[in-house]
XYZ file of C-alpha atoms in Angstrom:
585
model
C 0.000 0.000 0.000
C 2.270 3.439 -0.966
C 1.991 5.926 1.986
C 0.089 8.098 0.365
C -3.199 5.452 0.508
C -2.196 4.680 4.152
C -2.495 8.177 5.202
C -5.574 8.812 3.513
C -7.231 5.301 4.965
C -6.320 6.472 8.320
C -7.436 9.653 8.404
C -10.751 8.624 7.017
C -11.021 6.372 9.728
C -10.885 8.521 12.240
C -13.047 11.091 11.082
C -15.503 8.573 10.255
C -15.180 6.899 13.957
C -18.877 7.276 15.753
C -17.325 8.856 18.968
C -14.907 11.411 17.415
C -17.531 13.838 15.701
C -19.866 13.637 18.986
C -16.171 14.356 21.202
C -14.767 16.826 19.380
C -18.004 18.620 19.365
C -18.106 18.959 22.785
C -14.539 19.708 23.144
C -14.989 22.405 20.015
C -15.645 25.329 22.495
C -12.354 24.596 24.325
C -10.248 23.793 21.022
C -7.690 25.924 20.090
C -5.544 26.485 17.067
C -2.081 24.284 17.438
C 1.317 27.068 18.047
C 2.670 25.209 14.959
C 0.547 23.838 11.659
C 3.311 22.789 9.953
C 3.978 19.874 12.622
C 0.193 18.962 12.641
C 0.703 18.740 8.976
C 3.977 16.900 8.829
C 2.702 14.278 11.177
C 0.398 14.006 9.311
C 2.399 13.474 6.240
C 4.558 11.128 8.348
C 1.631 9.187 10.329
C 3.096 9.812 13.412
C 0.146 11.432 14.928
C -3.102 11.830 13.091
C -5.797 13.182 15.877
C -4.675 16.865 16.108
C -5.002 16.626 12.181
C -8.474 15.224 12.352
C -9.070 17.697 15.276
C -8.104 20.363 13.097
C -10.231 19.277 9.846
C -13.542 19.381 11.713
C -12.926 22.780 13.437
C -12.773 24.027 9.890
C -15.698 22.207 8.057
C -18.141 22.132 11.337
C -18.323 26.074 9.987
C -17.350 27.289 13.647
C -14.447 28.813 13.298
C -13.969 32.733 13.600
C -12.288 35.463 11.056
C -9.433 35.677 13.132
C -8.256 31.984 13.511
C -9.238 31.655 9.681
C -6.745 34.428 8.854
C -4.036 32.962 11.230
C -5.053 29.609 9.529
C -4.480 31.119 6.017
C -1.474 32.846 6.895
C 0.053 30.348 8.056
C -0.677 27.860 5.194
C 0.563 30.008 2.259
C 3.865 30.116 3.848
C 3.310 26.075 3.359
C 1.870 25.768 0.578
C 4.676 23.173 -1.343
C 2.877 20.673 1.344
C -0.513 20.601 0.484
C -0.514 17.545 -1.989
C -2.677 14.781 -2.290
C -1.570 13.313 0.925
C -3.613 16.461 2.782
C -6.339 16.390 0.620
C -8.758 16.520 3.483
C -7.263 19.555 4.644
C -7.420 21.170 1.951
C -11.235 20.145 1.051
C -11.740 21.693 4.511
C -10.680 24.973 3.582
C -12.164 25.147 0.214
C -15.544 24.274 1.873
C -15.083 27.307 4.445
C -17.824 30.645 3.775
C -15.284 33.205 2.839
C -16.848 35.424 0.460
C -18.980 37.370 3.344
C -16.346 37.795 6.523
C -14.043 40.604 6.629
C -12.116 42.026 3.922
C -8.688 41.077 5.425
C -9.920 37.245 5.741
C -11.959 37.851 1.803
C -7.813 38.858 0.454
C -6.213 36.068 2.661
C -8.172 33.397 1.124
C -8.037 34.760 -2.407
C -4.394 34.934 -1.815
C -4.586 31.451 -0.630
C -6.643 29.947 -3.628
C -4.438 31.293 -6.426
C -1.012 30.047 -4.035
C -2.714 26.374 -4.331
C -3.841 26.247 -7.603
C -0.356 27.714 -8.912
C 1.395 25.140 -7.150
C -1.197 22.475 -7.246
C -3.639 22.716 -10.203
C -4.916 18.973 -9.391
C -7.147 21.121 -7.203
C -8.621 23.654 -10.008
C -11.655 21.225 -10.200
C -12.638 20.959 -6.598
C -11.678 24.700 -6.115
C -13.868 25.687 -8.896
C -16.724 23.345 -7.764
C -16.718 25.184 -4.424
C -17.188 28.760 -6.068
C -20.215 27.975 -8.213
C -22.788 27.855 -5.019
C -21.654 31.881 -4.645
C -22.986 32.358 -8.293
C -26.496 31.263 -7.178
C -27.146 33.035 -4.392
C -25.587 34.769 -1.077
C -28.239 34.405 1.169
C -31.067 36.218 -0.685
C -33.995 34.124 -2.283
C -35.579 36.921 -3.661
C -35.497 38.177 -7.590
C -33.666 41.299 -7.606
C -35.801 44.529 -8.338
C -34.523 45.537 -12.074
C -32.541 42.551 -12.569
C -29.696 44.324 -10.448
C -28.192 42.866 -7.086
C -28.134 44.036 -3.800
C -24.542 45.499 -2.680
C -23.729 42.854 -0.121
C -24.402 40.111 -3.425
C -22.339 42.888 -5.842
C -19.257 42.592 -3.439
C -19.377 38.866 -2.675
C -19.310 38.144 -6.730
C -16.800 40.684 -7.029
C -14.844 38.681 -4.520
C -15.164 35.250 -6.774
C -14.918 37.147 -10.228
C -10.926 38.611 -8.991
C -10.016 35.100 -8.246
C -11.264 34.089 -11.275
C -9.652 36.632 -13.264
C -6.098 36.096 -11.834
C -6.832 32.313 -12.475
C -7.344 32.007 -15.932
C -3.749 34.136 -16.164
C -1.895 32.461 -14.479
C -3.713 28.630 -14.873
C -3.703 28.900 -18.654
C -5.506 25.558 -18.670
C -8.061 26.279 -15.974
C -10.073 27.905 -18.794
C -11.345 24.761 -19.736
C -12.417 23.376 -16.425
C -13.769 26.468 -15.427
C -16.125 25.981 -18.745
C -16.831 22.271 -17.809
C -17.618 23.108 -14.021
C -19.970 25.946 -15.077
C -21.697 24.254 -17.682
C -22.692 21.118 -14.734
C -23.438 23.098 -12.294
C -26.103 25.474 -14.585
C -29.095 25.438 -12.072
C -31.595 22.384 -12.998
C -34.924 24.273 -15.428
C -37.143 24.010 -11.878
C -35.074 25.622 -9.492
C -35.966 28.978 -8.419
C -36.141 31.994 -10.733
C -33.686 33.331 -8.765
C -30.544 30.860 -8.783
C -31.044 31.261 -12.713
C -30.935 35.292 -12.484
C -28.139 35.339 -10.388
C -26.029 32.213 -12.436
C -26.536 33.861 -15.792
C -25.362 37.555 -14.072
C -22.451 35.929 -13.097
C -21.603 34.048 -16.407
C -21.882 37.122 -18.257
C -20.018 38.942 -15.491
C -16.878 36.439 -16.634
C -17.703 37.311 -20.363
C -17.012 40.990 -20.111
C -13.406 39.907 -18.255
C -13.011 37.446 -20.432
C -14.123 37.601 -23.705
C -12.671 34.766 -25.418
C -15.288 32.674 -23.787
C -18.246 34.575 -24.724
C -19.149 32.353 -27.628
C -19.121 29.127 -24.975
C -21.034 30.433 -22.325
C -24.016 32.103 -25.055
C -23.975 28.738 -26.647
C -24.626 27.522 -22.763
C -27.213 30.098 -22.051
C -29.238 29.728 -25.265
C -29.469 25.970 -24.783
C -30.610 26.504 -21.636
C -32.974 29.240 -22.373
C -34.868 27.286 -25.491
C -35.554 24.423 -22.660
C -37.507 27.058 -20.617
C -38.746 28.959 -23.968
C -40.295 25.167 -24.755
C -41.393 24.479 -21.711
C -43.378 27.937 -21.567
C -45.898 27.849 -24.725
C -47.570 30.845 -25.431
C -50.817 29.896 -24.539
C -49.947 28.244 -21.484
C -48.037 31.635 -20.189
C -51.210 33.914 -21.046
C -53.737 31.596 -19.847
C -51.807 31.330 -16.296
C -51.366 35.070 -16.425
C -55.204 35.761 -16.902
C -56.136 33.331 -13.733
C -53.348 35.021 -12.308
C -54.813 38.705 -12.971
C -57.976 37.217 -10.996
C -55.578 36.072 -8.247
C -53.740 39.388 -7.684
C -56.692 41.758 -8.373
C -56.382 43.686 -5.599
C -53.100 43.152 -4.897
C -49.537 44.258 -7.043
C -47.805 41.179 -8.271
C -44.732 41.164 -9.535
C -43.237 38.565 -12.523
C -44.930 36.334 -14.222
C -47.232 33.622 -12.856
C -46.118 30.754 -15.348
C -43.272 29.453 -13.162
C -41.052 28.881 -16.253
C -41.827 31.582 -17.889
C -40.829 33.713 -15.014
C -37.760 32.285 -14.850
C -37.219 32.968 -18.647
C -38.304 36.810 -18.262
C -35.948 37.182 -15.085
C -33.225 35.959 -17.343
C -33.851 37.900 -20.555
C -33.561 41.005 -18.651
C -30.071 39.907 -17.816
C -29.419 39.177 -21.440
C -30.514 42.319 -22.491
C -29.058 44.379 -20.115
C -25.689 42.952 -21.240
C -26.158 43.609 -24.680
C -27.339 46.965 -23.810
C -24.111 47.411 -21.976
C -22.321 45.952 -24.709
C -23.614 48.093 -27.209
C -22.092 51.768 -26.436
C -21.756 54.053 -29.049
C -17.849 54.349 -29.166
C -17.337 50.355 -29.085
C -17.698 48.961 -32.796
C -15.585 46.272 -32.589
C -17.027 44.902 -29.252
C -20.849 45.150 -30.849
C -19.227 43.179 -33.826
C -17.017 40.453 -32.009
C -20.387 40.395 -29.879
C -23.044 39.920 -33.209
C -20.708 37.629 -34.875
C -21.000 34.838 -31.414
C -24.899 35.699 -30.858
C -25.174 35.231 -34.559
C -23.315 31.741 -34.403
C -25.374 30.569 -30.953
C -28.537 31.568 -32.803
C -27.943 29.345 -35.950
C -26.574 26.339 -34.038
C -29.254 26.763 -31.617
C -32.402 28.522 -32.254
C -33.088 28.526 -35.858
C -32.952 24.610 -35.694
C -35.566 24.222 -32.824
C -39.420 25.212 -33.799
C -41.552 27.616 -32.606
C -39.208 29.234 -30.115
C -41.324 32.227 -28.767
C -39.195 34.727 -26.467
C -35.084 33.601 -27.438
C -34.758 35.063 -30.526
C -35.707 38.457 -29.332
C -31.830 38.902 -28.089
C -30.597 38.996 -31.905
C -33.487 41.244 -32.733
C -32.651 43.865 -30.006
C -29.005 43.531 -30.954
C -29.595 44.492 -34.326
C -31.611 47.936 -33.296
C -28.074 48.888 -32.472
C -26.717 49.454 -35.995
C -27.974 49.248 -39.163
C -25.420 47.687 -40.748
C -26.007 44.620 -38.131
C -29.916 44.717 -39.296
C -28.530 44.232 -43.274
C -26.098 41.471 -42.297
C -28.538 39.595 -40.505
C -31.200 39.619 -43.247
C -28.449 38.261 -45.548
C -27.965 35.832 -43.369
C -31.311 34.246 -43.395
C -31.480 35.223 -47.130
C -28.380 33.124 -47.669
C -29.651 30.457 -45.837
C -33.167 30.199 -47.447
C -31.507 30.222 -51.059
C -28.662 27.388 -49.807
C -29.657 24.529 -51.686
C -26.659 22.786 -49.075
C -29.561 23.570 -46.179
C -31.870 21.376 -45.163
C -35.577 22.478 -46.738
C -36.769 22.406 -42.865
C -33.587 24.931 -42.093
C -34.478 26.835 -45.178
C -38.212 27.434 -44.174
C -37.244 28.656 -40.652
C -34.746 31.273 -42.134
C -37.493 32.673 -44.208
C -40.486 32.680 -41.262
C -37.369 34.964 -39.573
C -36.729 36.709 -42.790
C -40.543 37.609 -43.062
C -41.082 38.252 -39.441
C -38.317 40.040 -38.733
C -39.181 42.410 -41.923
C -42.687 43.087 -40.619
C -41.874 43.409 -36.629
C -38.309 45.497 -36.884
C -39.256 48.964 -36.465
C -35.644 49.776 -37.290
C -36.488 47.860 -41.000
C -36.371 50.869 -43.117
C -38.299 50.952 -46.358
C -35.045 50.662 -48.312
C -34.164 47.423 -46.802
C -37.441 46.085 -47.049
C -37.833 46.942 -50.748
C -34.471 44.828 -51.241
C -35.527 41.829 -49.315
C -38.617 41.452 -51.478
C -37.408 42.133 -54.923
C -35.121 39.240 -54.098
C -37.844 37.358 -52.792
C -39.965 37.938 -56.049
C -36.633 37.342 -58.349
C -36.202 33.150 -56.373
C -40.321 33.175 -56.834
C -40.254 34.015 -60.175
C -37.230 32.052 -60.866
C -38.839 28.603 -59.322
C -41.607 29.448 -60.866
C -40.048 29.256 -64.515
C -37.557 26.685 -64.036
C -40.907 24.735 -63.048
C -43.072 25.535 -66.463
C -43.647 22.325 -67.723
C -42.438 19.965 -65.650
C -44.760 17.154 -64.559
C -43.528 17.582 -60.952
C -45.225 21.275 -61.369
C -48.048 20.485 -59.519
C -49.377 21.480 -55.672
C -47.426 19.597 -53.506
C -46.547 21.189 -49.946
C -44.085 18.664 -49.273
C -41.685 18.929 -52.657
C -42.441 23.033 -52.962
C -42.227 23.839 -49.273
C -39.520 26.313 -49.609
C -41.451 27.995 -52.635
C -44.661 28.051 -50.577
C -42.642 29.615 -47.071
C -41.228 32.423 -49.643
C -44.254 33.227 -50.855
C -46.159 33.127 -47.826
C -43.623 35.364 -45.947
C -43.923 37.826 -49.062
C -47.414 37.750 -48.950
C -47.096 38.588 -45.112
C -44.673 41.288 -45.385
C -46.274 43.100 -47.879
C -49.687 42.815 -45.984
C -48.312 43.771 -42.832
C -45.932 46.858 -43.789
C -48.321 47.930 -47.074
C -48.823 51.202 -45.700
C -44.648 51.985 -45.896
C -44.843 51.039 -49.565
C -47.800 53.250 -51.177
C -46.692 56.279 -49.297
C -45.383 57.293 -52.310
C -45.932 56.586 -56.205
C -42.157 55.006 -56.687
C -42.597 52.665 -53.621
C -46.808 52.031 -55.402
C -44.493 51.418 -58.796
C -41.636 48.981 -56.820
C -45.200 47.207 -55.841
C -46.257 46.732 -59.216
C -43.006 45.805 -60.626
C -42.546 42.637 -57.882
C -45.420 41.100 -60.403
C -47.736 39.390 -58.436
C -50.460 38.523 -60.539
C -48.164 35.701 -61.864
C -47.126 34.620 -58.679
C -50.920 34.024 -57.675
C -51.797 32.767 -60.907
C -49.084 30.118 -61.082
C -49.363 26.439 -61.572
C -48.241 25.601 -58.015
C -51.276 27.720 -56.639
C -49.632 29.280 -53.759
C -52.591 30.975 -52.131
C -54.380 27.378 -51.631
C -51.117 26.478 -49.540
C -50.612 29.875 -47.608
C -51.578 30.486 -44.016
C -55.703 31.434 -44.584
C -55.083 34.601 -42.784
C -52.095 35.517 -44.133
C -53.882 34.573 -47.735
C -57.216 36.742 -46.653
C -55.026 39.834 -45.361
C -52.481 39.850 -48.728
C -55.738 39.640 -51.033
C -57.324 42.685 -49.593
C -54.032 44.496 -49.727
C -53.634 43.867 -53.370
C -57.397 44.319 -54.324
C -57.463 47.952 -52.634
C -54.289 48.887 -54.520
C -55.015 47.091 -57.264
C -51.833 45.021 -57.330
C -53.138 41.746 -58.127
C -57.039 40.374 -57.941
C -56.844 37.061 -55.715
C -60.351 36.517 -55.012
C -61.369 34.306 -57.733
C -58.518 32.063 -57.443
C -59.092 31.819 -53.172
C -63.087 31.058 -54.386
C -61.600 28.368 -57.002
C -60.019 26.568 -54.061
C -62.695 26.941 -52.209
C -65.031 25.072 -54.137
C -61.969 22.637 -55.109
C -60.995 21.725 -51.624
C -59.962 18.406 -51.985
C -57.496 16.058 -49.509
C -54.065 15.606 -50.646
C -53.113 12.488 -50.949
C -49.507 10.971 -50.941
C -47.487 7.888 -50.977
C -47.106 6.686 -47.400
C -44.185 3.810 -47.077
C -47.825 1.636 -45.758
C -49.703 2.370 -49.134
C -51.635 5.758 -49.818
C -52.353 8.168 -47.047
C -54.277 11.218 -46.806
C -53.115 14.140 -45.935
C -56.003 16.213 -44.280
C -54.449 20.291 -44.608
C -52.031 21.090 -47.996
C -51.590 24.173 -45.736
C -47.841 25.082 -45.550
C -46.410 25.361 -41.980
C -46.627 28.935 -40.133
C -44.190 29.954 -37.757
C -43.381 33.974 -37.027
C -41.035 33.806 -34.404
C -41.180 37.584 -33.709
C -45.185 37.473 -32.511
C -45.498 39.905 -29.471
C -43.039 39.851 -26.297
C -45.177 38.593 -23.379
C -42.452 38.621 -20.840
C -43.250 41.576 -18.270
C -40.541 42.750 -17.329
C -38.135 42.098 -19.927
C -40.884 44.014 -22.513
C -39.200 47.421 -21.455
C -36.557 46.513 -23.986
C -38.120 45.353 -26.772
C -41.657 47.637 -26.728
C -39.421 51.099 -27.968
C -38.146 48.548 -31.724
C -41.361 46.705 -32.139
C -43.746 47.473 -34.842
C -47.639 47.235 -34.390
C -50.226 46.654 -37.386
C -51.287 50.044 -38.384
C -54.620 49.658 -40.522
C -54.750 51.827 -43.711
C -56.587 54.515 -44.354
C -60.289 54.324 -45.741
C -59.494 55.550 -49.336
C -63.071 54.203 -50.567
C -61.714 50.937 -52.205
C -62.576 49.042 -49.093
C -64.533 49.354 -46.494
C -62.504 50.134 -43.585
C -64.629 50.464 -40.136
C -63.587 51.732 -36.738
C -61.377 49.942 -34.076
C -64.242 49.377 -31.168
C -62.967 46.562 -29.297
C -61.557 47.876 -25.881
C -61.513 44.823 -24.305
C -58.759 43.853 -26.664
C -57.242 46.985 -26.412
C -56.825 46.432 -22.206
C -55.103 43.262 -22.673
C -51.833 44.813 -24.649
C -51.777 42.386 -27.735
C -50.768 42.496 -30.864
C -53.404 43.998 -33.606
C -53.224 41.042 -36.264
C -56.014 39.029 -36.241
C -58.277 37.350 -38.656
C -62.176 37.214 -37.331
C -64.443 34.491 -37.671
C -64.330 34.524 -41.159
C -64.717 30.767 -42.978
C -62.074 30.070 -45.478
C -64.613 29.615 -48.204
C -66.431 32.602 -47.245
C -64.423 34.809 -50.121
C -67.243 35.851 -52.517
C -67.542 39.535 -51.388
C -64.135 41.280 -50.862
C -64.037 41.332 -46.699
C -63.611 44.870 -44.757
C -60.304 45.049 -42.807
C -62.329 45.327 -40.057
C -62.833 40.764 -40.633
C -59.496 40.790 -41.431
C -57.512 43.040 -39.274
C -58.366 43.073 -35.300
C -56.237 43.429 -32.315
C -54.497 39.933 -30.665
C -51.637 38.444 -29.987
C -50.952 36.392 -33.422
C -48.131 34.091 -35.010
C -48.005 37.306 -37.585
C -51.447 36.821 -38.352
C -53.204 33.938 -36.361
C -56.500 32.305 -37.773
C -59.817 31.599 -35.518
């Protein structure tokens, strides 16, 4: 057995012995620290006398001991330090176990002083050590969510504490930067813990970003994961339906947060997010906002655009970009590069575009100028597919060999719906209208308004009918009376497919979160209905009820699909709601 074993076998015996807890308990009051450490240690070392040792250990981890033996403690070890190997392992668990971050600032720089001495000369430990800081990032004695996502001062100083060791660390432990990655990433609190161990975590991740930003793209990679798994487990109409029965609840009383428990967590969270980019973002600091758009850009496309129907995530890129133009243009061409990939996956392909589309119709920071670029490339693919398809037996409605065709279209058809007032303020932008030629698209073999979101298909035809752009009614009443199952080789035999209806996902629908809204209220565009200018008959906005609850204002009414024979007032087309863009009832 090599000594090292021996020593640890014995040691563990006696700590483990049923009388020596309950006797040095009693005797705790009357213990004091040994003259000399360095002989309790060497005997240890040489097993010539293991009790004081023992003696010592539980003085330290029964959480007794005072600031002032600590600090002699601490002293006293640094000037040791070349003898804390494996063989005093216990010893040193002991002391990374103490509460240090809260006693007094001569004990908080002894210990700090202490930590970075031991993992310099012993960087076995950097695991354990690192393990034993993470319970600081969760909380310091406070359970409560911090008013305005900010901590109290006592919590401010006792990260601070953590976040210089840290610092110093990863300079002088070159390769702690990778355990300090692994230990944060398994100890990231569990999705049901308390709203407030995520808060606090996530401040204290990003407070390591902005001292360290060469691990920014790990730890947003870490956060997003984490953040879709509460995003999914907080549908939409979960959240809203627990926060009407909780508006009942709280009537008479203020309530603050969210009353979906996930969700709450999720809004306490995003206002961290946010807040950091906001921080990020300052107007002399270009090449941080880029080196900062380039990683949320990467964690978004490795993480959100390939999980569906994400509701509240995605809002971090779409703040980001309100920053700078040029950020808004890059990521459109993004998404537009990914929807015309042919390397993409179709599925891929169709959620850049329902981002494209959304993100064109929500960004109040989407000038017209942009907009009119994304769709005349939109119409120039549409009008491409739809030629390289003229005469080809394949040319025929099928949602699952023409989805891409049918999300492009439909997220044309949405844009120009929703943002139709921006482009007929003028006669050029009523001419760029005319010119995207969609009369063909309508009229096309492949029949995308039969395919198309109802809504979005009811909204885009009264658009076009009052400006005379295109006439779509005929062709919706055609379908109508041709409504016919769509039927498709199943590996079984033939199977019937009961909607050809292509699938409709706009992840920018409105921001429910309360108290991360404040962010994204200020760059987040609102239908506007058009003026009455006697093509259509536009009536008045009535609905207060509606108005109370804060939705969105894009809503189709209880208006039957068929029900097309009469051109509809954008009063049954447009009302106020929340809405996946536009949402059918």
């Amino acid at each position: 057995m090599s000594v090292v074993t021996a020593s640890v076998s014995g040691i563990s015996s006696i700590l483990k012995s049923p009388g020596f807890r309950k006797g040095s308990s009693e005797q705790r009051v009357r213990f004091r620290l040994p003259e000399s450490l360095k002989e309790i240690l060497l005997d240890c070392i040489n097993k010539t006398n293991l009790k004081p040792y023992a003696e010592l250990i539980c003085t330290i981890t029964d959480g007794e001991i005072k600031d002032g033996d600590l600090l002699r403690i601490l002293q006293e070890v640094r000037e040791y330090i070349s003898l804390l190997d494996k063989n005093l392992h216990h010893f040193v668990d002991s002391l990374l176990s103490v509460q240090w971050v809260s006693r007094e600032i001569a004990v908080v720089a002894e210990y700090q002083g202490f930590l970075l001495d031991l993992l310099s000369a012993h960087n076995y430990y950097t695991k354990n050590a690192l393990e034993r800081l993470m319970p600081v990032f969760k909380s310091v004695g406070c359970e409560e969510e911090w008013v305005g996502g900010v901590p109290t001062e006592r919590e401010m100083l006792a990260f601070s504490h953590v976040h210089e060791v840290l610092t110093v660390l990863l300079q002088v432990v070159p390769m702690s930067r990778d355990v300090l990655v692994q230990v944060v990433v398994n100890n990231f609190p569990y999705i049901r813990r308390p709203s407030h161990e995520h808060e606090s975590y996530v401040y204290n991740i990003l407070e390591i970003v902005k001292r360290q930003p060469g691990l920014r793209l790990e730890f947003l990679l870490l956060i997003m994961k984490k953040l879709v798994a509460l995003d999914v487990y907080a549908p939409r109409a979960e959240v809203l339906d627990a926060e009407d029965k909780g508006a009942e609840l709280f009537e008479m009383e203020t309530h603050l947060g969210m009353c979906h428990p996930e969700a709450n967590t999720l809004d306490v969270v995003m206002v961290q997010l946010l807040g950091f980019v906001q921080a990020q973002c300052g107007p002399q600091d270009w090449e941080r906002i880029r080196a900062l758009y380039h990683d949320l850009l990467a964690a978004f496309d490795q993480v959100v655009l390939t999980t569906h129907a994400t509701h509240h995530v995605q809002f971090l890129l779409f703040y980001l970009c309100s920053f700078r133009a040029v950020m808004a243009e890059a990521f459109v061409g993004f998404l537009w590069r990914k929807v015309t990939s042919p390397n993409v996956a179709p599925v891929i392909r169709q959620s850049a575009v329902m981002y494209l589309g959304s993100l064109l119709a929500r960004a109040a920071y989407v000038n017209v100028s942009m907009l009119k670029t994304s769709l005349a490339e939109m119409s120039v693919w549409i009008h491409s597919y739809i030629c390289n398809q003229d005469g080809l037996e394949s040319a025929k409605l099928d949602v699952r060999i023409h989805a891409v065709f049918y999300t492009i279209c439909q997220a044309l058809f949405y844009v120009i719906a929703f943002r139709h007032s921006d482009l007929i303020d003028s006669k050029k932008n009523l001419m760029f209208l005319q010119s995207l030629n969609l009369t063909k698209m309508v009229t096309c073999k492949l029949n995308p308004l039969r395919v198309c979101s109802p809504v979005v298909t009811q909204n885009f035809a009264a658009v076009t009918r009052m400006y005379q752009l295109a006439y779509c009614y005929s062709i919706m009443e055609h379908n109508a009376r041709n409504s016919m199952p769509v039927v498709h080789e199943h590996h079984r035999g033939l199977a019937a497919c009961k909607s050809a209806w292509v699938d409709t996902f706009f992840p920018f629908d409105p921001f429910i979160l309360q108290r991360s809204a404040h962010y994204i209220q200020p760059i987040y565009r609102s239908y506007q209905k058009p003026a009455d200018d006697g093509s259509c008959n536009v009536q008045k906005e009535e609905d207060d009820r509606n108005e109370e609850e804060d939705e969105d204002d894009f809503l189709a009414d209880e208006t039957p699909r068929n029900s097309c024979s009469n051109s509809p007032s954008f009063r049954d087309i447009f009302s106020y709601s929340s809405s996946p863009g536009f949402k059918w009832m």
